[in-house]
mmCIF file of C-alpha atoms and ligand atoms in Angstrom:
data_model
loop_
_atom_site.group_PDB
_atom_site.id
_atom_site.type_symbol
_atom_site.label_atom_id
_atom_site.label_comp_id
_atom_site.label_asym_id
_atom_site.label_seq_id
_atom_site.Cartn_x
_atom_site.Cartn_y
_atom_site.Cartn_z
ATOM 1 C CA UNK A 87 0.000 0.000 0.000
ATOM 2 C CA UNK A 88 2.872 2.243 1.044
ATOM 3 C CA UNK A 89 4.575 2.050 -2.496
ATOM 4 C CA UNK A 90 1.025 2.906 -4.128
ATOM 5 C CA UNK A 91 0.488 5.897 -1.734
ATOM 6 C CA UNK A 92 4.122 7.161 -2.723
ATOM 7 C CA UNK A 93 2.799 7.152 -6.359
ATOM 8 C CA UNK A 94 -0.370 8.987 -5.742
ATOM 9 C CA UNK A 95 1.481 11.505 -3.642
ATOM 10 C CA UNK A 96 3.435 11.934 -6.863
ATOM 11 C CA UNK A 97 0.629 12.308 -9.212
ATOM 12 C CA UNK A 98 -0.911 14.881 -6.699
ATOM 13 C CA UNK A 99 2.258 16.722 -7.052
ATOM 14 C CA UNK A 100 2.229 16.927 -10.485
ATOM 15 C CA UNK A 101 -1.242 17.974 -10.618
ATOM 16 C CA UNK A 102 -2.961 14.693 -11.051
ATOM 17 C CA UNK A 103 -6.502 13.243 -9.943
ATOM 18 C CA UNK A 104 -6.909 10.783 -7.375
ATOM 19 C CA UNK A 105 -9.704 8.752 -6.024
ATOM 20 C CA UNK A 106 -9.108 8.072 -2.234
ATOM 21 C CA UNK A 107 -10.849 6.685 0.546
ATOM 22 C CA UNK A 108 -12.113 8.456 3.682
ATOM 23 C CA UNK A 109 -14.134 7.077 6.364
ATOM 24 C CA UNK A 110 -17.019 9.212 5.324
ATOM 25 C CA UNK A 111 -17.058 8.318 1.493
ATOM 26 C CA UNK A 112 -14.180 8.329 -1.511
ATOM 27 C CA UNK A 113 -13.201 11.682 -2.561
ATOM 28 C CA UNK A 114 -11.724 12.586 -5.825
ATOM 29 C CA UNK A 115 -8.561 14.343 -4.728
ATOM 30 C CA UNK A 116 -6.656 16.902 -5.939
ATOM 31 C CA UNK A 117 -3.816 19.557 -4.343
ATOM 32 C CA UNK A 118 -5.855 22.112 -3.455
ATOM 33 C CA UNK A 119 -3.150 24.774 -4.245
ATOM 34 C CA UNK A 120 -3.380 23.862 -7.504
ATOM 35 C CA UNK A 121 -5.618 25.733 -9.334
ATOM 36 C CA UNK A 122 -5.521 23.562 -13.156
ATOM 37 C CA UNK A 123 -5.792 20.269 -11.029
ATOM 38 C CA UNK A 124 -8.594 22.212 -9.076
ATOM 39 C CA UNK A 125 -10.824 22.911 -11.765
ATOM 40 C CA UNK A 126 -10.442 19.404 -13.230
ATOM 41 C CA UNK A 127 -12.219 18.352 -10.355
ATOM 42 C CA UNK A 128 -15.270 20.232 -11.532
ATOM 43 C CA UNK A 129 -14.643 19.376 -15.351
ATOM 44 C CA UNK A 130 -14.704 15.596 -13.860
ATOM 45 C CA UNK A 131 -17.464 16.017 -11.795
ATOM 46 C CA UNK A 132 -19.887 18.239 -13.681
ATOM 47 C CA UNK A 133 -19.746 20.203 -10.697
ATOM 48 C CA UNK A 134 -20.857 23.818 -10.634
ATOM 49 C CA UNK A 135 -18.071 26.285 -9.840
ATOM 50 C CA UNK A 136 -20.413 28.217 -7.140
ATOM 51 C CA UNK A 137 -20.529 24.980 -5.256
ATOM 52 C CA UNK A 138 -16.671 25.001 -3.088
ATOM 53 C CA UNK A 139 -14.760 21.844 -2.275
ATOM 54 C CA UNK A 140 -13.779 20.481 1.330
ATOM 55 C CA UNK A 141 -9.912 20.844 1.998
ATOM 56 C CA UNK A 142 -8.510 17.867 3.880
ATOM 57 C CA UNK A 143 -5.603 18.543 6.115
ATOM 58 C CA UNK A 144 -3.069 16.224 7.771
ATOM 59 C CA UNK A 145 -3.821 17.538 11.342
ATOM 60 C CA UNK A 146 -5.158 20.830 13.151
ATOM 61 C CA UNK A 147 -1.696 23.026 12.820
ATOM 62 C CA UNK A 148 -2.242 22.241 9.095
ATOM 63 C CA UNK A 149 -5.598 23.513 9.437
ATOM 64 C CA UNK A 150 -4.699 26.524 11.234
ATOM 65 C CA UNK A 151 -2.170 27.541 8.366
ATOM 66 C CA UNK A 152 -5.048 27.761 5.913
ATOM 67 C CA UNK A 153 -8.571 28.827 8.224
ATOM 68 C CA UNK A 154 -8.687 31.250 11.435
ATOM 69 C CA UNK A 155 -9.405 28.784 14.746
ATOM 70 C CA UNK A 156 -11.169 29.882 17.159
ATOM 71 C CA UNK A 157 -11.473 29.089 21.054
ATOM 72 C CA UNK A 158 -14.663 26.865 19.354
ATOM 73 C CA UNK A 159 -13.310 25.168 16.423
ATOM 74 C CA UNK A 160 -10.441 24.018 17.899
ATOM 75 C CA UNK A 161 -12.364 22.714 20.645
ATOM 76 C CA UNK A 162 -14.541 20.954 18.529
ATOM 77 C CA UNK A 163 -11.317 19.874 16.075
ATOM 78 C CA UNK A 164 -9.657 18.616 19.519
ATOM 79 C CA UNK A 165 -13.131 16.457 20.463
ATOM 80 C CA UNK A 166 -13.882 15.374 16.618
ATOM 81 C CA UNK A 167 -10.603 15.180 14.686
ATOM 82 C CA UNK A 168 -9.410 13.022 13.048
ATOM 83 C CA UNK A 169 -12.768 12.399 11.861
ATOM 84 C CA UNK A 170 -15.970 13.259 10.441
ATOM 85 C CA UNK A 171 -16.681 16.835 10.810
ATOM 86 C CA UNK A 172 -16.187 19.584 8.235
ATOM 87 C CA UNK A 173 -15.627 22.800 9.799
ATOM 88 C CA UNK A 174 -15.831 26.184 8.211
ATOM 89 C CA UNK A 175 -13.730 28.969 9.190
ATOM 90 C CA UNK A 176 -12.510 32.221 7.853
ATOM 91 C CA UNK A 177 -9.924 31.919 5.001
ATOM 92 C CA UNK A 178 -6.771 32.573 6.283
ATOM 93 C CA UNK A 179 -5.677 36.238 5.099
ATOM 94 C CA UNK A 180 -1.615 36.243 5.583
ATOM 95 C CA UNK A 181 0.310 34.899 3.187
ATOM 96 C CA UNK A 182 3.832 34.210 3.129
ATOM 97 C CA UNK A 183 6.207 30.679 3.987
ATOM 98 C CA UNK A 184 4.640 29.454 6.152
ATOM 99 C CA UNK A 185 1.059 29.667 4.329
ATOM 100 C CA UNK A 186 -0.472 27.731 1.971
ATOM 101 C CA UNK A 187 -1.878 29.342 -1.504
ATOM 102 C CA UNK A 188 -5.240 27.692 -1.723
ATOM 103 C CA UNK A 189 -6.660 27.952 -4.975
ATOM 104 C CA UNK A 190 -9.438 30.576 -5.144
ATOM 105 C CA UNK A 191 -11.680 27.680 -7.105
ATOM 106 C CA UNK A 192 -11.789 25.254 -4.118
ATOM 107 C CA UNK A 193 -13.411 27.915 -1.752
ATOM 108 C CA UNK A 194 -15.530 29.227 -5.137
ATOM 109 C CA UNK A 195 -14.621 33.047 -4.510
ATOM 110 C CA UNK A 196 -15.698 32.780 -0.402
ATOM 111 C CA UNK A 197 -14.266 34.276 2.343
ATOM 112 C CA UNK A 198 -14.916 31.087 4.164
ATOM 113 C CA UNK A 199 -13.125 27.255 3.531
ATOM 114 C CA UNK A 200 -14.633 24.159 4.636
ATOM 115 C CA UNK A 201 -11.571 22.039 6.604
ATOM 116 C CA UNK A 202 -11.799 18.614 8.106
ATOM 117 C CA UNK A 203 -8.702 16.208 9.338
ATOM 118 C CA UNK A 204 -9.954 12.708 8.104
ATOM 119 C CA UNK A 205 -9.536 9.548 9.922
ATOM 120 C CA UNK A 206 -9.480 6.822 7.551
ATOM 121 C CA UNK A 207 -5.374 5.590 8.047
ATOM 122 C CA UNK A 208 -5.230 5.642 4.082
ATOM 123 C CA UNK A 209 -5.622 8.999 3.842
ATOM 124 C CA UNK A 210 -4.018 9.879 6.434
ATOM 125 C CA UNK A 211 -0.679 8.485 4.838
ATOM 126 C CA UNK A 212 -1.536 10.135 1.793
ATOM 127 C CA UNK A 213 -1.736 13.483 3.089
ATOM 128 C CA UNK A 214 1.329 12.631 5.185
ATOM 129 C CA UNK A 215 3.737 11.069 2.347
ATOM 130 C CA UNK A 216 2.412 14.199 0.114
ATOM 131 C CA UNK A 217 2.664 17.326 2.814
ATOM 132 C CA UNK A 218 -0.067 18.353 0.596
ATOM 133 C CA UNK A 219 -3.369 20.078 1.339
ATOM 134 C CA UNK A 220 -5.954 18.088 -0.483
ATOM 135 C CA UNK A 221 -9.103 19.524 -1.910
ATOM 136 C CA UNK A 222 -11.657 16.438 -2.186
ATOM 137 C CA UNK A 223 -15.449 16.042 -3.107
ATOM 138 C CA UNK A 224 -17.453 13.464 -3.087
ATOM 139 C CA UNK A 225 -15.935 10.983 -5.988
ATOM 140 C CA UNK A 226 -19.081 10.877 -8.122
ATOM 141 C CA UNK A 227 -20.934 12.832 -11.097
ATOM 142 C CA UNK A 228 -22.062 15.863 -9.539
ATOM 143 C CA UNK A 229 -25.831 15.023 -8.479
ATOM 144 C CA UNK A 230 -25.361 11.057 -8.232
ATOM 145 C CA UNK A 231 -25.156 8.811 -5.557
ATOM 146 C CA UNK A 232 -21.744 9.146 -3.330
ATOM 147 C CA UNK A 233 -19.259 6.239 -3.825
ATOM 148 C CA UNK A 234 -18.817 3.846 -0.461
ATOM 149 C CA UNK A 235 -16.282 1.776 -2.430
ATOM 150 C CA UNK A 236 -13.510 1.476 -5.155
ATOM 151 C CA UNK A 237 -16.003 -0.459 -7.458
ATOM 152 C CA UNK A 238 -18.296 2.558 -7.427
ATOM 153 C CA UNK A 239 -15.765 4.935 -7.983
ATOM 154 C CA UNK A 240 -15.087 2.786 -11.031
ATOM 155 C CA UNK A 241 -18.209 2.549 -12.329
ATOM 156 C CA UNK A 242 -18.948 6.364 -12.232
ATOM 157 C CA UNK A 243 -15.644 8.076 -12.580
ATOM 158 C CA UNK A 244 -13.421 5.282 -12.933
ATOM 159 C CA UNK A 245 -11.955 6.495 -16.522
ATOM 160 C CA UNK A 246 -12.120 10.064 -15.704
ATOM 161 C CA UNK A 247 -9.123 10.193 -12.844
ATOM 162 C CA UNK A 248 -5.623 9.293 -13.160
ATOM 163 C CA UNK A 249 -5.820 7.005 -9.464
ATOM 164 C CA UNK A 250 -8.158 5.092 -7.846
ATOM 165 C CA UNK A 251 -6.909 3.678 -4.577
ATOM 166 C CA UNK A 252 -8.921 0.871 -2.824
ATOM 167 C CA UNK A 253 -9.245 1.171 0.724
ATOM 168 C CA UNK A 254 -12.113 -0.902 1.013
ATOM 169 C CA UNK A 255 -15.729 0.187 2.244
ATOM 170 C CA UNK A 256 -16.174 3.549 4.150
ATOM 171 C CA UNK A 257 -16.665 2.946 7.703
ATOM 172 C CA UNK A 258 -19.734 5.915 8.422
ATOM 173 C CA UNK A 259 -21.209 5.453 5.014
ATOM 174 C CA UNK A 260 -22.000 9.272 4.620
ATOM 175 C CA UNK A 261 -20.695 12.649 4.053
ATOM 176 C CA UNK A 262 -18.936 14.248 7.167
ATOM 177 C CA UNK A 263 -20.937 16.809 9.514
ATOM 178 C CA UNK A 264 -20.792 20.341 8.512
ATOM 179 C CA UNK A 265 -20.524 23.197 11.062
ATOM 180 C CA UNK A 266 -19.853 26.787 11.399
ATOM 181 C CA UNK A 267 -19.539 29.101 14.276
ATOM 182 C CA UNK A 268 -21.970 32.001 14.296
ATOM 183 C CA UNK A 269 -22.906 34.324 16.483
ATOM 184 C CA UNK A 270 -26.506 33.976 17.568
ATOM 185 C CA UNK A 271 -29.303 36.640 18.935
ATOM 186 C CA UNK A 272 -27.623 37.301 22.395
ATOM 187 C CA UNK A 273 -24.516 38.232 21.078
ATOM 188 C CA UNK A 274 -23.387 34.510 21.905
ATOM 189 C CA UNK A 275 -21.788 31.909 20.269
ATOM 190 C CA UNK A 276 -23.928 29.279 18.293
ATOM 191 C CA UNK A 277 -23.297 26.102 16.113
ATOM 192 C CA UNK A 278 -24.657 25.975 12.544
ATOM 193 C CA UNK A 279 -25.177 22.505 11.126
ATOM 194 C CA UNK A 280 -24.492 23.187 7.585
ATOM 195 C CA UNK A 281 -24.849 19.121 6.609
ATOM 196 C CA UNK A 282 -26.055 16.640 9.030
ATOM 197 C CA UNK A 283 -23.910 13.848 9.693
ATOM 198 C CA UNK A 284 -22.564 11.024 11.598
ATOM 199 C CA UNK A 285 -21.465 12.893 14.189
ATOM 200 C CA UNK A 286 -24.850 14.285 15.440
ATOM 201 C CA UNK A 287 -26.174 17.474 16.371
ATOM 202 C CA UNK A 288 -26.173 16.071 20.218
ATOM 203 C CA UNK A 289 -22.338 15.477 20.156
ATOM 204 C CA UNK A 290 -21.625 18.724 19.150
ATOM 205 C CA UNK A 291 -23.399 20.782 21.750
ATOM 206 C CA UNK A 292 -22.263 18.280 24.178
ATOM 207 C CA UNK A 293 -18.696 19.117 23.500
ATOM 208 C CA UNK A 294 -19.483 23.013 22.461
ATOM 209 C CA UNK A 295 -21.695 23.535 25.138
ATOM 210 C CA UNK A 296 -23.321 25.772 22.851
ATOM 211 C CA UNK A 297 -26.735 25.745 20.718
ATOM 212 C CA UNK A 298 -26.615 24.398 17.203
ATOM 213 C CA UNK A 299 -29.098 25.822 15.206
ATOM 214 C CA UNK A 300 -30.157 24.552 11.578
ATOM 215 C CA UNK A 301 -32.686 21.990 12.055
ATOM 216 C CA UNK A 302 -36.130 22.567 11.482
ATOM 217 C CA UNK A 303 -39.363 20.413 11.500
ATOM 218 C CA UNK A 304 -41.271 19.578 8.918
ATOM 219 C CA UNK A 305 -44.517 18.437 9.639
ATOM 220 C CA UNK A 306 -46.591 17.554 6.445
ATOM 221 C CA UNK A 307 -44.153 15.100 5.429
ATOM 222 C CA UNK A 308 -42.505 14.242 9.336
ATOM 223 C CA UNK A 309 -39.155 14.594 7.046
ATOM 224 C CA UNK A 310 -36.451 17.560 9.309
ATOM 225 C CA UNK A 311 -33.793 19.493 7.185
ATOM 226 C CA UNK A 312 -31.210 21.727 7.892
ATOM 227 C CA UNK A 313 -32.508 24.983 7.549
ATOM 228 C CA UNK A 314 -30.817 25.912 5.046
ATOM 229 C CA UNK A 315 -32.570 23.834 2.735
ATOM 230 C CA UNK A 316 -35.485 25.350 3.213
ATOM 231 C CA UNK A 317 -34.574 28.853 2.552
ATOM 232 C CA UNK A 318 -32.670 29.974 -0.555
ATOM 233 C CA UNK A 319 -31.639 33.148 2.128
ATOM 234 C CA UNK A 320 -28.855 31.302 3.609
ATOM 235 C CA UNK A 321 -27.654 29.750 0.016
ATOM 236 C CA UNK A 322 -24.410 31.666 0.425
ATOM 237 C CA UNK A 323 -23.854 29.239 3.951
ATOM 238 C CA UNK A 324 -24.242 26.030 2.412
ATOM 239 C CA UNK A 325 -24.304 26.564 -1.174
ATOM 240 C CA UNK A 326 -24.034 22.436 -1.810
ATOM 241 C CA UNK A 327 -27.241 22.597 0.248
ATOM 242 C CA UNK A 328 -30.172 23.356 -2.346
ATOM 243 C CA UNK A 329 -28.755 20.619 -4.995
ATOM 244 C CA UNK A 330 -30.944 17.442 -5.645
ATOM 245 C CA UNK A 331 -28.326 15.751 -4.993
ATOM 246 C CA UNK A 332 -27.710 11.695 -4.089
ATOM 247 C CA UNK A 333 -29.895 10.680 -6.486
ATOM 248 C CA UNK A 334 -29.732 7.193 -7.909
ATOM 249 C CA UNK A 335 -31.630 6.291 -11.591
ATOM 250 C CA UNK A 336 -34.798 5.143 -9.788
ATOM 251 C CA UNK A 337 -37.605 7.549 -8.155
ATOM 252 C CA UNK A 338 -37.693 7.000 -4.532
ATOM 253 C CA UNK A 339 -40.620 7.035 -2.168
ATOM 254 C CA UNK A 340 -40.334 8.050 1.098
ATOM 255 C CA UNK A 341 -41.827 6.542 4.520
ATOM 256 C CA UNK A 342 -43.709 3.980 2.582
ATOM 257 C CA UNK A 343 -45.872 2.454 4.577
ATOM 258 C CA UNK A 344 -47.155 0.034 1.978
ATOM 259 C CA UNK A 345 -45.214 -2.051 -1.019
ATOM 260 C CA UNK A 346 -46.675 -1.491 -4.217
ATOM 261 C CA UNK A 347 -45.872 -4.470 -6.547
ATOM 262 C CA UNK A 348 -42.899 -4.535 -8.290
ATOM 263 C CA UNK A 349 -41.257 -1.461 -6.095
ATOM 264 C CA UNK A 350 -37.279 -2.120 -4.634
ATOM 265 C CA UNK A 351 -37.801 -2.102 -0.858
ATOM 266 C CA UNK A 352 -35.153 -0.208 1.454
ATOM 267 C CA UNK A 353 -36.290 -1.657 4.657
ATOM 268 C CA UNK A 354 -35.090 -0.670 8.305
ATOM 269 C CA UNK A 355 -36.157 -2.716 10.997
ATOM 270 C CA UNK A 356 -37.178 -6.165 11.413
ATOM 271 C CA UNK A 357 -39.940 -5.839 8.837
ATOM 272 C CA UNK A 358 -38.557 -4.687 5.682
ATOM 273 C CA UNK A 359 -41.445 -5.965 3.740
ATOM 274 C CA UNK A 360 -44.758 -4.840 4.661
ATOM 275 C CA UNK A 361 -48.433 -6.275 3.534
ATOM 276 C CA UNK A 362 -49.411 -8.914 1.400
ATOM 277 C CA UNK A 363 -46.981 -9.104 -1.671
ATOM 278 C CA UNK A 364 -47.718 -11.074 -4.572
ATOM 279 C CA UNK A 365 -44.858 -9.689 -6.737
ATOM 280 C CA UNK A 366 -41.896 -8.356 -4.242
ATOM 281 C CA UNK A 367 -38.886 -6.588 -5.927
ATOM 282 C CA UNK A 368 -35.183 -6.169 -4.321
ATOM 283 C CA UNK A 369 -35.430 -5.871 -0.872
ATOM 284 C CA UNK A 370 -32.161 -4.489 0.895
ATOM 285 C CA UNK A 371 -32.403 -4.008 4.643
ATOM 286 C CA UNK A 372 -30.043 -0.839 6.165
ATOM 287 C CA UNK A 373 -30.141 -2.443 9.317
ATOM 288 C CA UNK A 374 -32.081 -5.385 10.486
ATOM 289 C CA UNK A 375 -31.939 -4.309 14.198
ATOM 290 C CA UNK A 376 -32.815 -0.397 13.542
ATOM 291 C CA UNK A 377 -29.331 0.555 14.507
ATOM 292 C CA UNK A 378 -28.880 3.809 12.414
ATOM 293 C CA UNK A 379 -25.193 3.666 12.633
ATOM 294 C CA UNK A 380 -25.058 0.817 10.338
ATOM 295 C CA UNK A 381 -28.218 2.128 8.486
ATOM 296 C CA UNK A 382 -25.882 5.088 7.332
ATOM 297 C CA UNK A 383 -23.274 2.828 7.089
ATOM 298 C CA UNK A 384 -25.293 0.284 4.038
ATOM 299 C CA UNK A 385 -27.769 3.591 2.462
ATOM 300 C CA UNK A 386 -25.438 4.356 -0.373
ATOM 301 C CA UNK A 387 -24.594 0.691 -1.117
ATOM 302 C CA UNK A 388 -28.598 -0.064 -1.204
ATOM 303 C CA UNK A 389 -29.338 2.957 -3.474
ATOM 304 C CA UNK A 390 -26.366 1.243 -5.682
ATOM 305 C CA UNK A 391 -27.832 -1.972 -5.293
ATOM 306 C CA UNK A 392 -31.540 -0.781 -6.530
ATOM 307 C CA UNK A 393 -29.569 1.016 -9.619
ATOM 308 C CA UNK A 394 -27.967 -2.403 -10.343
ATOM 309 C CA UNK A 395 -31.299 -4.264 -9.838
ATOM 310 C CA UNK A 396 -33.260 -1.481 -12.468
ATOM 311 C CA UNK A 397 -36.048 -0.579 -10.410
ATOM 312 C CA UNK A 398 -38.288 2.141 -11.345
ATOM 313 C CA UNK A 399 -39.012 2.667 -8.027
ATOM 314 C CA UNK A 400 -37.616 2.920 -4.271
ATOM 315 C CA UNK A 401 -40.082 3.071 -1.570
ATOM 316 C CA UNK A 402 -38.191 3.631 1.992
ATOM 317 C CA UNK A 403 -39.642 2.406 5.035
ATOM 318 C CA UNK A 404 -39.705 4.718 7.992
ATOM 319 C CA UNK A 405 -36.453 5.971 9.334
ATOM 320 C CA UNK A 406 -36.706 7.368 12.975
ATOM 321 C CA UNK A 407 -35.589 11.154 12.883
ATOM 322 C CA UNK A 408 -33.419 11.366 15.619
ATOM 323 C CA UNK A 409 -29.504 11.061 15.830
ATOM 324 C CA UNK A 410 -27.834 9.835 12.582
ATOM 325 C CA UNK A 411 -31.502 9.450 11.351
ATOM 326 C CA UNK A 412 -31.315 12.965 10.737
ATOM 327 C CA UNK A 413 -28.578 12.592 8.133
ATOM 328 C CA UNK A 414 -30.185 9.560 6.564
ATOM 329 C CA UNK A 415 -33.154 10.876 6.091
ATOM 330 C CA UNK A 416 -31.344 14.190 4.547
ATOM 331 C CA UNK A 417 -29.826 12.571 2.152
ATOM 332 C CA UNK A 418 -33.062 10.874 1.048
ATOM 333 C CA UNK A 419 -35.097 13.590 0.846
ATOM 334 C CA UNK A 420 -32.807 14.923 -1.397
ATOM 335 C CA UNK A 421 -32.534 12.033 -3.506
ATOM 336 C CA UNK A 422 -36.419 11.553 -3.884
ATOM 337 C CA UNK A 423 -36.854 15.504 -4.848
ATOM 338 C CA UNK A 424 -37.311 15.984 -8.555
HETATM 339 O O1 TXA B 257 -17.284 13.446 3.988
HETATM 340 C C1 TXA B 257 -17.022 14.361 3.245
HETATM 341 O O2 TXA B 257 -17.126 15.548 3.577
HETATM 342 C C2 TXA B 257 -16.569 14.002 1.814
HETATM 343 C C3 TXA B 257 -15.195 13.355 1.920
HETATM 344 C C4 TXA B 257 -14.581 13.072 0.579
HETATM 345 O O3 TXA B 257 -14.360 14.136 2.715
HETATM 346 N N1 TXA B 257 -16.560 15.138 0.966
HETATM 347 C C5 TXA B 257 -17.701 15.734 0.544
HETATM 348 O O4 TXA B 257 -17.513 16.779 -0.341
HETATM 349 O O5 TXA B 257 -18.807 15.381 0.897
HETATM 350 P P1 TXA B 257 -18.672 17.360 -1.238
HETATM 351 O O6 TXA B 257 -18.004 18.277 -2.189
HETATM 352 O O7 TXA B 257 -19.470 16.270 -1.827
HETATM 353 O O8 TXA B 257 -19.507 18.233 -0.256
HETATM 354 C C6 TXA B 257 -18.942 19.419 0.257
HETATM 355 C C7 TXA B 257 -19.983 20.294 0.856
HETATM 356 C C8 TXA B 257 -20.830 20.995 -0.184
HETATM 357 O O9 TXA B 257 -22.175 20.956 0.208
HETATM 358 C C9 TXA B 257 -20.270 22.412 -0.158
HETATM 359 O O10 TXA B 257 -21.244 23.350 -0.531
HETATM 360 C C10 TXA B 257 -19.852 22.563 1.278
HETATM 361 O O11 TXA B 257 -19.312 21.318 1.612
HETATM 362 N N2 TXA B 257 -18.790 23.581 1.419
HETATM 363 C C11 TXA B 257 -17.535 23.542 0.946
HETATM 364 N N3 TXA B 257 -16.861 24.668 1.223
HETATM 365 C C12 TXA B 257 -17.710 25.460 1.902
HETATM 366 C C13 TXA B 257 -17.616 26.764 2.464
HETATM 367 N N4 TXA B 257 -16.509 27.488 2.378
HETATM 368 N N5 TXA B 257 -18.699 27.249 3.110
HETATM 369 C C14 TXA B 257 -19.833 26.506 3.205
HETATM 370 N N6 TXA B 257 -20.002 25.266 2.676
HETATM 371 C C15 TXA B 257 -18.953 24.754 2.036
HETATM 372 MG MG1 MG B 258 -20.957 15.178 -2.800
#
């Protein structure tokens, strides 16, 4: 692994594209000081330029070269890093040796970048062996379903990059957590949950001892989403936020409480299958014991698995909105909006 890690350090350095694996999903990597090798990413990805890129960093003094820490961040960055959560800071504004020229592209013209320290040991050693920052989405086509494994990469992007390194399956199964400090009504400091994620909402005010704001209810459909879904207002915050996004070929029904024939079945729960069922299609189960953890864990692969099985249709059984059900049932919604 060590000798293939040198070599994608090397095509990094020389500008290159490489699919990597992170414990959240794979990114498609690229040195984020590098503005040609930058905008491939986009080319690659069919990626809008508004929409900026997550810098990965080898630890938090890394970080702090290229973002302004405060007392908060690097309290959560202490609690949470390595590991799933995105933060967003202020861009660093001095330049010189010891600072790192991020490419304006990655951050797409904001005075803000989005910074996380992953934990997945293959990375790690990447970003180690390259002393490179490296700028990484999600390593799909802009709008599809997020790769948990080398073969997906493949199958999406696989002839687009010039690296695809197999660490085997993501651990979490979905995109990091994305916060931001803000300052809220009183003057205080508050948490904004730009993305749900596996580390929840709980966790962070736990550790924070402060609010987080950015989830809202939403009653006619019992579906919550960040806030900033639901109001074009705060695009500028999250601006991957309004996307359909996670989308896989077939429609997909949410909290289906009934199978109609023919339909692929996400279950969660003992009873994936519901009703009498003459003609069942796919079933795939996220978790048999309605643990979330490994419900977040299997989504991707089962929306991969219904593309593979050609279903028209995905109904989803109810997932419970609490925790890491939050971020599963984010992702869904946005994957069932046309
Ligand atoms: O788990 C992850 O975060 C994965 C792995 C590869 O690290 N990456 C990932 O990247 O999910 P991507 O590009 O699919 O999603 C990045 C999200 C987008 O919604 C983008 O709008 C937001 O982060 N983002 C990036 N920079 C930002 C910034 N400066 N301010 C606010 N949001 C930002
Ligand atoms: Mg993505």
């Amino acid at each position: 692994m060590e000798d293939e890690l040198r070599k994608a350090a090397k095509i990094l350095a020389d500008g290159g594209l490489v699919a990597l694996p992170t414990e959240t999903v794979y990114g498609l990597g690229a040195d984020a000081c590098n503005e040609t090798a930058v905008a491939r990413i986009f080319v690659v990805k069919g990626r809008p330029q508004f929409n900026p890129l997550i810098v990965h960093a080898v630890d938090l003094e890394g970080a702090e070269k290229i973002g302004v820490f405060g007392p908060v961040e690097r309290q959560l960055a202490a609690a949470f890093w390595p590991g799933p959560l995105t933060i967003v800071v202020p861009l660093s504004a001095e330049r010189g040796e010891e600072k790192a020229e991020i490419s304006p592209l990655v951050t797409a013209g904001l005075s803000a970048i989005a910074i996380r320290v992953p934990a997945h040991p293959v990375m790690g050693l990447l970003l180690r062996l390259s002393g490179l920052y490296i700028a990484a989405p999600s390593a799909n086509i802009s709008g599809r379903v997020s790769p948990t494994s080398a073969a997906h990469v493949i199958a999406d992007i696989g002839d687009k990059v010039d690296l695809v390194i197999d660490g085997g399956e993501t651990s979490e199964g979905i995109e990091s957590t994305i916060v931001k400090v803000v300052s809220g009504v009183d003057g205080g400091n508050e948490l904004l949950l730009l993305r749900p994620g596996t580390i929840t909402a709980a966790q962070l005010s736990e550790v924070s001892g402060l609010k987080v704001r950015g989830l809202k209810f939403r009653n006619d459909e019992g579906v919550s989403l960040p806030e900033a879904l639901l109001s074009k207002a705060s695009l500028p915050e999250a601006p991957g936020a309004l996307l359909k996004h996670y989308a896989p070929k077939a429609d997909v029904r949410l909290n289906a409480d009934e199978i109609n024939s023919g339909e692929g079945v996400l279950g969660f729960g003992p009873e994936a299958e519901t009703g009498p069922l003459s003609n069942l299609g796919p079933v795939f189960n996220l978790s048999e014991t309605g643990d979330l953890r490994e419900a977040a864990h299997r989504l991707y692969a089962g929306l991969h698995y219904m593309d593979e099985q050609g279903v028209g249709m995905i109904a989803v059984r109810p997932i419970p909105m609490e925790g890491i059900g939050l971020a599963i049932n984010d992702r869904l919604r946005r994957a069932a909006q046309n």
